[in-house]
Amino acid sequence: MTSDRGRPDPSPDRQDLLATLSRYRRESDRDVRRVDRWRRRGWSRTEIAAEAERVAGALHDAGIERKERVALWLSDGPLWHAAFFGVLRAGAVVVPLDLSLETEFVRERAEELEIAAWITERHVPRLELDRPAVPMAWSPPEPVHDPPGPPARPPGDPDRTAEIVLTSGTSGAPKAVPVSHRNLLAVLNALEEGIEEYRWALRLAPPMRLAVALPLSHLYGQVMGVFVPSLLDADATMIPTMPAPDLARRLRQEGAWALATVPRTIELLGRHLRARGEERWGAEGFDSRLREAAEQPWWRRLATFAPLRRELGLRFLAVVSGGAALDREVEELWRTLGYAVVQGYGLTETAPLVTLNHPFDSAPGSLGRPLPGVDVRIDDDGEILVRGPNVVASRLGGPAVDAEGWLHTGDLGEIDAAGRLRYRGRRGERIVTPAGVNVDPGPVVEALRERDDVLDAVVLERPWGERGVVTAVVLVRPGADPAGAVRSANEDLPDAARIRDWHVWPEVDFPRTATGKPRRPEILGWLRERAPEESERGEREAGAPPPGPSDARDLVRREVADVAGRDASEIDADDRIADLLGSLDRVELVTRLETTYGTLLPPEVLGEERTVGELADELAAILGEEREAPEEEAERGPGPAGEAERGGTAERARIRETAAPPVERPPDRGEFPRARWRSLSPVRALRFAIREAAMRALVRSFLDLDAGGTDALEELEPPFLVAANHQSEFDPAPILFGLPAPIRARIATTAMWEFFEEARFGPAWYRLGVLGLNLVPLVQRGDWRPTLEIAGEVADAGGCPLVFPEGERTKDGSLLEFRRGVAVLARDLHLPIVPCAIDGLLEVLPKGAHWPRNCWTHRAPVAARFGEPIAAPRPDDEIDEVVAELRRRIAALLGAARASLR
């Protein structure tokens, strides 16, 4: 069915986006998950459809009329899906808001956009809007198969506005773009038409899962995370930003077939694969395999790199890149490893696709051919013009197209002989040199990024002095030689495009949009601030001396100061990181560095004695190893023999060992067996028998237990965290058996890992603890990440960790200071905290005693009291305030417990 202009109209059975909601109601065997670094949570699509109906009803009850605007302030995942379709079901207009935006900015835009209501959840920063709010929670709703209730289904008018989307704001303030149902349906119909050709193969294949590391507040994320999985009859996994090794682990665990994300994530993940490839075959060996594979058919590449492909899972087949240009070298690496690389081009104003590469018919460096019904042409200045049913007619505040319906994208490009679009940069970023030559920054950035020392670059016109000076702001590896990188890049550039001035960005990363692109206005503003200093010094020559090794220390010092909430000038390279940051704060520091540089730092960097300077030197060494001259390696040969002759090779081997994925291994300092068998059905059955038959009988025989306050837990759905004061090694007993049996079966007791390290039969005791108490090892010193990972797996299975925030047993019954870890654990695992107090065990087994007493001739009186839960901390909550509130509540409960024993 076509319009009078020859373009496809929406399918007769799909007049608006609610057709996808109808599909969701039928797809009970397909799910949508959110996979954080430590947690995995999800709903079936049927449950999402049911929650969408509840949201629509709540908006109706709040008096929200059709066509009014409703903001979404939610994390990506099932809740976001349900809220999106709930607003559409109510006939309202969705306004998705990016959680990375400053809350003050969002409140200002809410006024401008005339937001009538908003939808939010607990696990996002606070956003106080004086509008009706619809809160959402992770408790899955009851499926609704035939939901006729209020409000009535909106009329199927494809021209009505579906959502108002804020652009990413790469080159200025975000613009508000109203996108109609017809705009999005034009793209979805085109995609479905292409999928139908391969529908027979999808029916024969196992269930597919698409991983999406994109913000749903942008249309690219919505198309790939909300609509395409349904078109493919696939499951979807939403993944937030995380270090590349963790992302690889999650893709492998999820069994993902493809990853849709931004170029920066693809680059960091590719860098991780290269590091693992060099670990397996040596740097020269890996490069040799790449050169040979480049001439091989795809099926030979799969076999060549099969051992490396296990890093992402053997099902993983493709990456889908969008939101910015993908570096040619990065694309070549992925293709050579045997993966399909799918790229497209589009803008928010094109909903969001214009062109798309066919997975089986693509060319390196191209962005594909136009979608059916979409016209693309290049004007005399090289600007890309687009026209079609996917193009929005206007932005808020003015028209988006010219009189003939063409959208002037502001992007530069060309169309090759095969009809594929190739991107050449932004028109507004073009630099006109003093000689009158036009220089597009794209090729200059590409030349810089090909240098090992350069992680990223922004090329622009210097904002002072002579006009048209090509200037680069580079993001470099710690301890790098930016001057050498600039010189090398200039050798590959024509004279007019050569970099005449360059500056090193002082932070660990550029400020970025939600889609990973550098924020040019902020970088330009920083550059303007340097004008007086630079004008006095004169134009920088590319041969200027490289910065000294203190640069790496300066970067790390800034990051340590930011995590610690202190000024960088207060921190010295000789300061111990453990004196500045708690164990969990050190995890936050390392996570930032890993996310930026795409490498996994070893657990030793979190050690008690590690200084700021040592961490910086180690980071520089890890990244610097990748820059060794290939000629030197070729002379000495790859492998251990060649490495033994080079400085720092023991460090390289150790780093590579620590970069390996988590596996079951013998316990060693700072490591412990994962005991992944803990959640198997036979183990859970045996654990239940041990607790109820043996442990419960023993406790009842020796303790006269008085438990109270459990009614506060009746409405609380697991998982949650139980936090209690610490008097004795027997403390878990009155807590476990003071709880109702259904909750008792879920309790997972934490215990200090250092005990199992130092005990004579530590590994055996640990496994016995996992069997009987579902024990979670709690690291007191060093790397906390395995604790978070194991506790997250326990919570994913519905388990409720039991922690003792004091960290050690009291000697006289008084409360000790609480450690911040309990609040960080609750925040990062999204768990509410149940306060608990116990008393009486100090007389049974106090600290220092080796044998129980006062319980042999009569049962010892012991009391346990449970309090009202504390909601899971928000990302912007003050951790110290949460800890203080928890301590206050446990102190009150302890007073009540003692009173009951008098």
mmCIF file with all atom_site columns, N, CA and C in Angstrom, residues 230-274:
data_model
loop_
_atom_site.group_PDB
_atom_site.id
_atom_site.type_symbol
_atom_site.label_atom_id
_atom_site.label_alt_id
_atom_site.label_comp_id
_atom_site.label_asym_id
_atom_site.label_entity_id
_atom_site.label_seq_id
_atom_site.pdbx_PDB_ins_code
_atom_site.Cartn_x
_atom_site.Cartn_y
_atom_site.Cartn_z
_atom_site.occupancy
_atom_site.B_iso_or_equiv
_atom_site.pdbx_formal_charge
_atom_site.auth_seq_id
_atom_site.auth_comp_id
_atom_site.auth_asym_id
_atom_site.auth_atom_id
_atom_site.pdbx_PDB_model_num
ATOM 1   N N  . SER A 1 230 ? 10.855 -7.130  19.155 1.00 0.00 ? 230 SER A N  1
ATOM 2   C CA . SER A 1 230 ? 9.528  -7.668  18.910 1.00 0.00 ? 230 SER A CA 1
ATOM 3   C C  . SER A 1 230 ? 9.364  -8.073  17.443 1.00 0.00 ? 230 SER A C  1
ATOM 4   N N  . LEU A 1 231 ? 9.929  -7.264  16.523 1.00 0.00 ? 231 LEU A N  1
ATOM 5   C CA . LEU A 1 231 ? 9.861  -7.619  15.107 1.00 0.00 ? 231 LEU A CA 1
ATOM 6   C C  . LEU A 1 231 ? 10.596 -8.925  14.834 1.00 0.00 ? 231 LEU A C  1
ATOM 7   N N  . LEU A 1 232 ? 11.680 -9.154  15.561 1.00 0.00 ? 232 LEU A N  1
ATOM 8   C CA . LEU A 1 232 ? 12.478 -10.370 15.383 1.00 0.00 ? 232 LEU A CA 1
ATOM 9   C C  . LEU A 1 232 ? 11.962 -11.534 16.220 1.00 0.00 ? 232 LEU A C  1
ATOM 10  N N  . ASP A 1 233 ? 10.934 -11.288 17.044 1.00 0.00 ? 233 ASP A N  1
ATOM 11  C CA . ASP A 1 233 ? 10.462 -12.289 18.008 1.00 0.00 ? 233 ASP A CA 1
ATOM 12  C C  . ASP A 1 233 ? 11.616 -12.728 18.904 1.00 0.00 ? 233 ASP A C  1
ATOM 13  N N  . ALA A 1 234 ? 12.374 -11.724 19.389 1.00 0.00 ? 234 ALA A N  1
ATOM 14  C CA . ALA A 1 234 ? 13.576 -11.986 20.176 1.00 0.00 ? 234 ALA A CA 1
ATOM 15  C C  . ALA A 1 234 ? 13.427 -11.426 21.584 1.00 0.00 ? 234 ALA A C  1
ATOM 16  N N  . ASP A 1 235 ? 14.212 -11.963 22.506 1.00 0.00 ? 235 ASP A N  1
ATOM 17  C CA . ASP A 1 235 ? 14.329 -11.380 23.834 1.00 0.00 ? 235 ASP A CA 1
ATOM 18  C C  . ASP A 1 235 ? 15.241 -10.156 23.758 1.00 0.00 ? 235 ASP A C  1
ATOM 19  N N  . ALA A 1 236 ? 15.125 -9.281  24.761 1.00 0.00 ? 236 ALA A N  1
ATOM 20  C CA . ALA A 1 236 ? 15.950 -8.070  24.792 1.00 0.00 ? 236 ALA A CA 1
ATOM 21  C C  . ALA A 1 236 ? 16.601 -7.928  26.154 1.00 0.00 ? 236 ALA A C  1
ATOM 22  N N  . THR A 1 237 ? 17.857 -7.518  26.135 1.00 0.00 ? 237 THR A N  1
ATOM 23  C CA . THR A 1 237 ? 18.596 -7.236  27.367 1.00 0.00 ? 237 THR A CA 1
ATOM 24  C C  . THR A 1 237 ? 19.130 -5.821  27.289 1.00 0.00 ? 237 THR A C  1
ATOM 25  N N  . MET A 1 238 ? 18.730 -4.984  28.243 1.00 0.00 ? 238 MET A N  1
ATOM 26  C CA . MET A 1 238 ? 19.221 -3.612  28.319 1.00 0.00 ? 238 MET A CA 1
ATOM 27  C C  . MET A 1 238 ? 20.426 -3.577  29.252 1.00 0.00 ? 238 MET A C  1
ATOM 28  N N  . ILE A 1 239 ? 21.525 -2.999  28.780 1.00 0.00 ? 239 ILE A N  1
ATOM 29  C CA . ILE A 1 239 ? 22.778 -2.995  29.535 1.00 0.00 ? 239 ILE A CA 1
ATOM 30  C C  . ILE A 1 239 ? 23.247 -1.558  29.715 1.00 0.00 ? 239 ILE A C  1
ATOM 31  N N  . PRO A 1 240 ? 23.427 -1.089  30.942 1.00 0.00 ? 240 PRO A N  1
ATOM 32  C CA . PRO A 1 240 ? 23.969 0.258   31.149 1.00 0.00 ? 240 PRO A CA 1
ATOM 33  C C  . PRO A 1 240 ? 25.472 0.290   30.918 1.00 0.00 ? 240 PRO A C  1
ATOM 34  N N  . THR A 1 241 ? 26.068 1.471   31.052 1.00 0.00 ? 241 THR A N  1
ATOM 35  C CA . THR A 1 241 ? 27.507 1.617   30.870 1.00 0.00 ? 241 THR A CA 1
ATOM 36  C C  . THR A 1 241 ? 28.265 0.814   31.929 1.00 0.00 ? 241 THR A C  1
ATOM 37  N N  . MET A 1 242 ? 29.269 0.064   31.486 1.00 0.00 ? 242 MET A N  1
ATOM 38  C CA . MET A 1 242 ? 30.120 -0.704  32.393 1.00 0.00 ? 242 MET A CA 1
ATOM 39  C C  . MET A 1 242 ? 31.451 -0.970  31.706 1.00 0.00 ? 242 MET A C  1
ATOM 40  N N  . PRO A 1 243 ? 32.500 -1.330  32.462 1.00 0.00 ? 243 PRO A N  1
ATOM 41  C CA . PRO A 1 243 ? 33.789 -1.626  31.833 1.00 0.00 ? 243 PRO A CA 1
ATOM 42  C C  . PRO A 1 243 ? 33.672 -2.741  30.807 1.00 0.00 ? 243 PRO A C  1
ATOM 43  N N  . ALA A 1 244 ? 34.523 -2.676  29.786 1.00 0.00 ? 244 ALA A N  1
ATOM 44  C CA . ALA A 1 244 ? 34.451 -3.637  28.686 1.00 0.00 ? 244 ALA A CA 1
ATOM 45  C C  . ALA A 1 244 ? 34.551 -5.094  29.150 1.00 0.00 ? 244 ALA A C  1
ATOM 46  N N  . PRO A 1 245 ? 35.447 -5.457  30.088 1.00 0.00 ? 245 PRO A N  1
ATOM 47  C CA . PRO A 1 245 ? 35.477 -6.857  30.524 1.00 0.00 ? 245 PRO A CA 1
ATOM 48  C C  . PRO A 1 245 ? 34.164 -7.307  31.154 1.00 0.00 ? 245 PRO A C  1
ATOM 49  N N  . ASP A 1 246 ? 33.523 -6.419  31.912 1.00 0.00 ? 246 ASP A N  1
ATOM 50  C CA . ASP A 1 246 ? 32.231 -6.774  32.505 1.00 0.00 ? 246 ASP A CA 1
ATOM 51  C C  . ASP A 1 246 ? 31.155 -6.879  31.432 1.00 0.00 ? 246 ASP A C  1
ATOM 52  N N  . LEU A 1 247 ? 31.214 -5.999  30.434 1.00 0.00 ? 247 LEU A N  1
ATOM 53  C CA . LEU A 1 247 ? 30.256 -6.077  29.337 1.00 0.00 ? 247 LEU A CA 1
ATOM 54  C C  . LEU A 1 247 ? 30.414 -7.391  28.591 1.00 0.00 ? 247 LEU A C  1
ATOM 55  N N  . ALA A 1 248 ? 31.653 -7.796  28.341 1.00 0.00 ? 248 ALA A N  1
ATOM 56  C CA . ALA A 1 248 ? 31.885 -9.084  27.677 1.00 0.00 ? 248 ALA A CA 1
ATOM 57  C C  . ALA A 1 248 ? 31.318 -10.234 28.507 1.00 0.00 ? 248 ALA A C  1
ATOM 58  N N  . ARG A 1 249 ? 31.535 -10.176 29.812 1.00 0.00 ? 249 ARG A N  1
ATOM 59  C CA . ARG A 1 249 ? 31.004 -11.227 30.697 1.00 0.00 ? 249 ARG A CA 1
ATOM 60  C C  . ARG A 1 249 ? 29.485 -11.282 30.633 1.00 0.00 ? 249 ARG A C  1
ATOM 61  N N  . ARG A 1 250 ? 28.850 -10.120 30.647 1.00 0.00 ? 250 ARG A N  1
ATOM 62  C CA . ARG A 1 250 ? 27.397 -10.087 30.605 1.00 0.00 ? 250 ARG A CA 1
ATOM 63  C C  . ARG A 1 250 ? 26.849 -10.582 29.266 1.00 0.00 ? 250 ARG A C  1
ATOM 64  N N  . LEU A 1 251 ? 27.495 -10.224 28.165 1.00 0.00 ? 251 LEU A N  1
ATOM 65  C CA . LEU A 1 251 ? 27.050 -10.719 26.858 1.00 0.00 ? 251 LEU A CA 1
ATOM 66  C C  . LEU A 1 251 ? 27.153 -12.236 26.803 1.00 0.00 ? 251 LEU A C  1
ATOM 67  N N  . ARG A 1 252 ? 28.221 -12.765 27.373 1.00 0.00 ? 252 ARG A N  1
ATOM 68  C CA . ARG A 1 252 ? 28.418 -14.213 27.389 1.00 0.00 ? 252 ARG A CA 1
ATOM 69  C C  . ARG A 1 252 ? 27.365 -14.891 28.263 1.00 0.00 ? 252 ARG A C  1
ATOM 70  N N  . GLN A 1 253 ? 27.121 -14.330 29.450 1.00 0.00 ? 253 GLN A N  1
ATOM 71  C CA . GLN A 1 253 ? 26.137 -14.923 30.356 1.00 0.00 ? 253 GLN A CA 1
ATOM 72  C C  . GLN A 1 253 ? 24.724 -14.856 29.787 1.00 0.00 ? 253 GLN A C  1
ATOM 73  N N  . GLU A 1 254 ? 24.419 -13.775 29.066 1.00 0.00 ? 254 GLU A N  1
ATOM 74  C CA . GLU A 1 254 ? 23.078 -13.606 28.507 1.00 0.00 ? 254 GLU A CA 1
ATOM 75  C C  . GLU A 1 254 ? 22.857 -14.433 27.246 1.00 0.00 ? 254 GLU A C  1
ATOM 76  N N  . GLY A 1 255 ? 23.920 -14.940 26.652 1.00 0.00 ? 255 GLY A N  1
ATOM 77  C CA . GLY A 1 255 ? 23.774 -15.655 25.385 1.00 0.00 ? 255 GLY A CA 1
ATOM 78  C C  . GLY A 1 255 ? 23.301 -14.739 24.278 1.00 0.00 ? 255 GLY A C  1
ATOM 79  N N  . ALA A 1 256 ? 23.810 -13.492 24.261 1.00 0.00 ? 256 ALA A N  1
ATOM 80  C CA . ALA A 1 256 ? 23.366 -12.506 23.281 1.00 0.00 ? 256 ALA A CA 1
ATOM 81  C C  . ALA A 1 256 ? 23.842 -12.879 21.877 1.00 0.00 ? 256 ALA A C  1
ATOM 82  N N  . TRP A 1 257 ? 23.003 -12.597 20.891 1.00 0.00 ? 257 TRP A N  1
ATOM 83  C CA . TRP A 1 257 ? 23.347 -12.803 19.488 1.00 0.00 ? 257 TRP A CA 1
ATOM 84  C C  . TRP A 1 257 ? 24.002 -11.562 18.887 1.00 0.00 ? 257 TRP A C  1
ATOM 85  N N  . ALA A 1 258 ? 23.610 -10.391 19.370 1.00 0.00 ? 258 ALA A N  1
ATOM 86  C CA . ALA A 1 258 ? 24.121 -9.143  18.812 1.00 0.00 ? 258 ALA A CA 1
ATOM 87  C C  . ALA A 1 258 ? 24.070 -8.072  19.889 1.00 0.00 ? 258 ALA A C  1
ATOM 88  N N  . LEU A 1 259 ? 24.874 -7.037  19.685 1.00 0.00 ? 259 LEU A N  1
ATOM 89  C CA . LEU A 1 259 ? 24.900 -5.894  20.588 1.00 0.00 ? 259 LEU A CA 1
ATOM 90  C C  . LEU A 1 259 ? 24.670 -4.633  19.772 1.00 0.00 ? 259 LEU A C  1
ATOM 91  N N  . ALA A 1 260 ? 23.666 -3.863  20.153 1.00 0.00 ? 260 ALA A N  1
ATOM 92  C CA . ALA A 1 260 ? 23.425 -2.556  19.554 1.00 0.00 ? 260 ALA A CA 1
ATOM 93  C C  . ALA A 1 260 ? 23.908 -1.495  20.521 1.00 0.00 ? 260 ALA A C  1
ATOM 94  N N  . THR A 1 261 ? 24.819 -0.648  20.075 1.00 0.00 ? 261 THR A N  1
ATOM 95  C CA . THR A 1 261 ? 25.399 0.329   20.981 1.00 0.00 ? 261 THR A CA 1
ATOM 96  C C  . THR A 1 261 ? 26.038 1.456   20.177 1.00 0.00 ? 261 THR A C  1
ATOM 97  N N  . VAL A 1 262 ? 26.801 2.289   20.859 1.00 0.00 ? 262 VAL A N  1
ATOM 98  C CA . VAL A 1 262 ? 27.462 3.433   20.218 1.00 0.00 ? 262 VAL A CA 1
ATOM 99  C C  . VAL A 1 262 ? 28.908 3.059   19.879 1.00 0.00 ? 262 VAL A C  1
ATOM 100 N N  . PRO A 1 263 ? 29.535 3.794   18.960 1.00 0.00 ? 263 PRO A N  1
ATOM 101 C CA . PRO A 1 263 ? 30.896 3.433   18.535 1.00 0.00 ? 263 PRO A CA 1
ATOM 102 C C  . PRO A 1 263 ? 31.909 3.348   19.674 1.00 0.00 ? 263 PRO A C  1
ATOM 103 N N  . ARG A 1 264 ? 31.804 4.224   20.662 1.00 0.00 ? 264 ARG A N  1
ATOM 104 C CA . ARG A 1 264 ? 32.801 4.201   21.733 1.00 0.00 ? 264 ARG A CA 1
ATOM 105 C C  . ARG A 1 264 ? 32.765 2.873   22.485 1.00 0.00 ? 264 ARG A C  1
ATOM 106 N N  . THR A 1 265 ? 31.581 2.351   22.759 1.00 0.00 ? 265 THR A N  1
ATOM 107 C CA . THR A 1 265 ? 31.477 1.059   23.442 1.00 0.00 ? 265 THR A CA 1
ATOM 108 C C  . THR A 1 265 ? 32.040 -0.056  22.579 1.00 0.00 ? 265 THR A C  1
ATOM 109 N N  . ILE A 1 266 ? 31.769 -0.004  21.269 1.00 0.00 ? 266 ILE A N  1
ATOM 110 C CA . ILE A 1 266 ? 32.304 -1.015  20.354 1.00 0.00 ? 266 ILE A CA 1
ATOM 111 C C  . ILE A 1 266 ? 33.819 -0.947  20.324 1.00 0.00 ? 266 ILE A C  1
ATOM 112 N N  . GLU A 1 267 ? 34.364 0.261   20.357 1.00 0.00 ? 267 GLU A N  1
ATOM 113 C CA . GLU A 1 267 ? 35.817 0.422   20.368 1.00 0.00 ? 267 GLU A CA 1
ATOM 114 C C  . GLU A 1 267 ? 36.432 -0.163  21.638 1.00 0.00 ? 267 GLU A C  1
ATOM 115 N N  . LEU A 1 268 ? 35.854 0.160   22.805 1.00 0.00 ? 268 LEU A N  1
ATOM 116 C CA . LEU A 1 268 ? 36.403 -0.343  24.059 1.00 0.00 ? 268 LEU A CA 1
ATOM 117 C C  . LEU A 1 268 ? 36.286 -1.862  24.143 1.00 0.00 ? 268 LEU A C  1
ATOM 118 N N  . LEU A 1 269 ? 35.174 -2.399  23.664 1.00 0.00 ? 269 LEU A N  1
ATOM 119 C CA . LEU A 1 269 ? 35.002 -3.851  23.672 1.00 0.00 ? 269 LEU A CA 1
ATOM 120 C C  . LEU A 1 269 ? 35.983 -4.503  22.708 1.00 0.00 ? 269 LEU A C  1
ATOM 121 N N  . GLY A 1 270 ? 36.208 -3.866  21.558 1.00 0.00 ? 270 GLY A N  1
ATOM 122 C CA . GLY A 1 270 ? 37.201 -4.382  20.619 1.00 0.00 ? 270 GLY A CA 1
ATOM 123 C C  . GLY A 1 270 ? 38.604 -4.342  21.197 1.00 0.00 ? 270 GLY A C  1
ATOM 124 N N  . ARG A 1 271 ? 38.906 -3.286  21.964 1.00 0.00 ? 271 ARG A N  1
ATOM 125 C CA . ARG A 1 271 ? 40.213 -3.194  22.607 1.00 0.00 ? 271 ARG A CA 1
ATOM 126 C C  . ARG A 1 271 ? 40.389 -4.336  23.612 1.00 0.00 ? 271 ARG A C  1
ATOM 127 N N  . HIS A 1 272 ? 39.313 -4.676  24.308 1.00 0.00 ? 272 HIS A N  1
ATOM 128 C CA . HIS A 1 272 ? 39.365 -5.793  25.252 1.00 0.00 ? 272 HIS A CA 1
ATOM 129 C C  . HIS A 1 272 ? 39.616 -7.108  24.508 1.00 0.00 ? 272 HIS A C  1
ATOM 130 N N  . LEU A 1 273 ? 38.950 -7.315  23.370 1.00 0.00 ? 273 LEU A N  1
ATOM 131 C CA . LEU A 1 273 ? 39.169 -8.536  22.598 1.00 0.00 ? 273 LEU A CA 1
ATOM 132 C C  . LEU A 1 273 ? 40.606 -8.606  22.085 1.00 0.00 ? 273 LEU A C  1
ATOM 133 N N  . ARG A 1 274 ? 41.133 -7.473  21.656 1.00 0.00 ? 274 ARG A N  1
ATOM 134 C CA . ARG A 1 274 ? 42.527 -7.459  21.207 1.00 0.00 ? 274 ARG A CA 1
ATOM 135 C C  . ARG A 1 274 ? 43.468 -7.868  22.347 1.00 0.00 ? 274 ARG A C  1
#
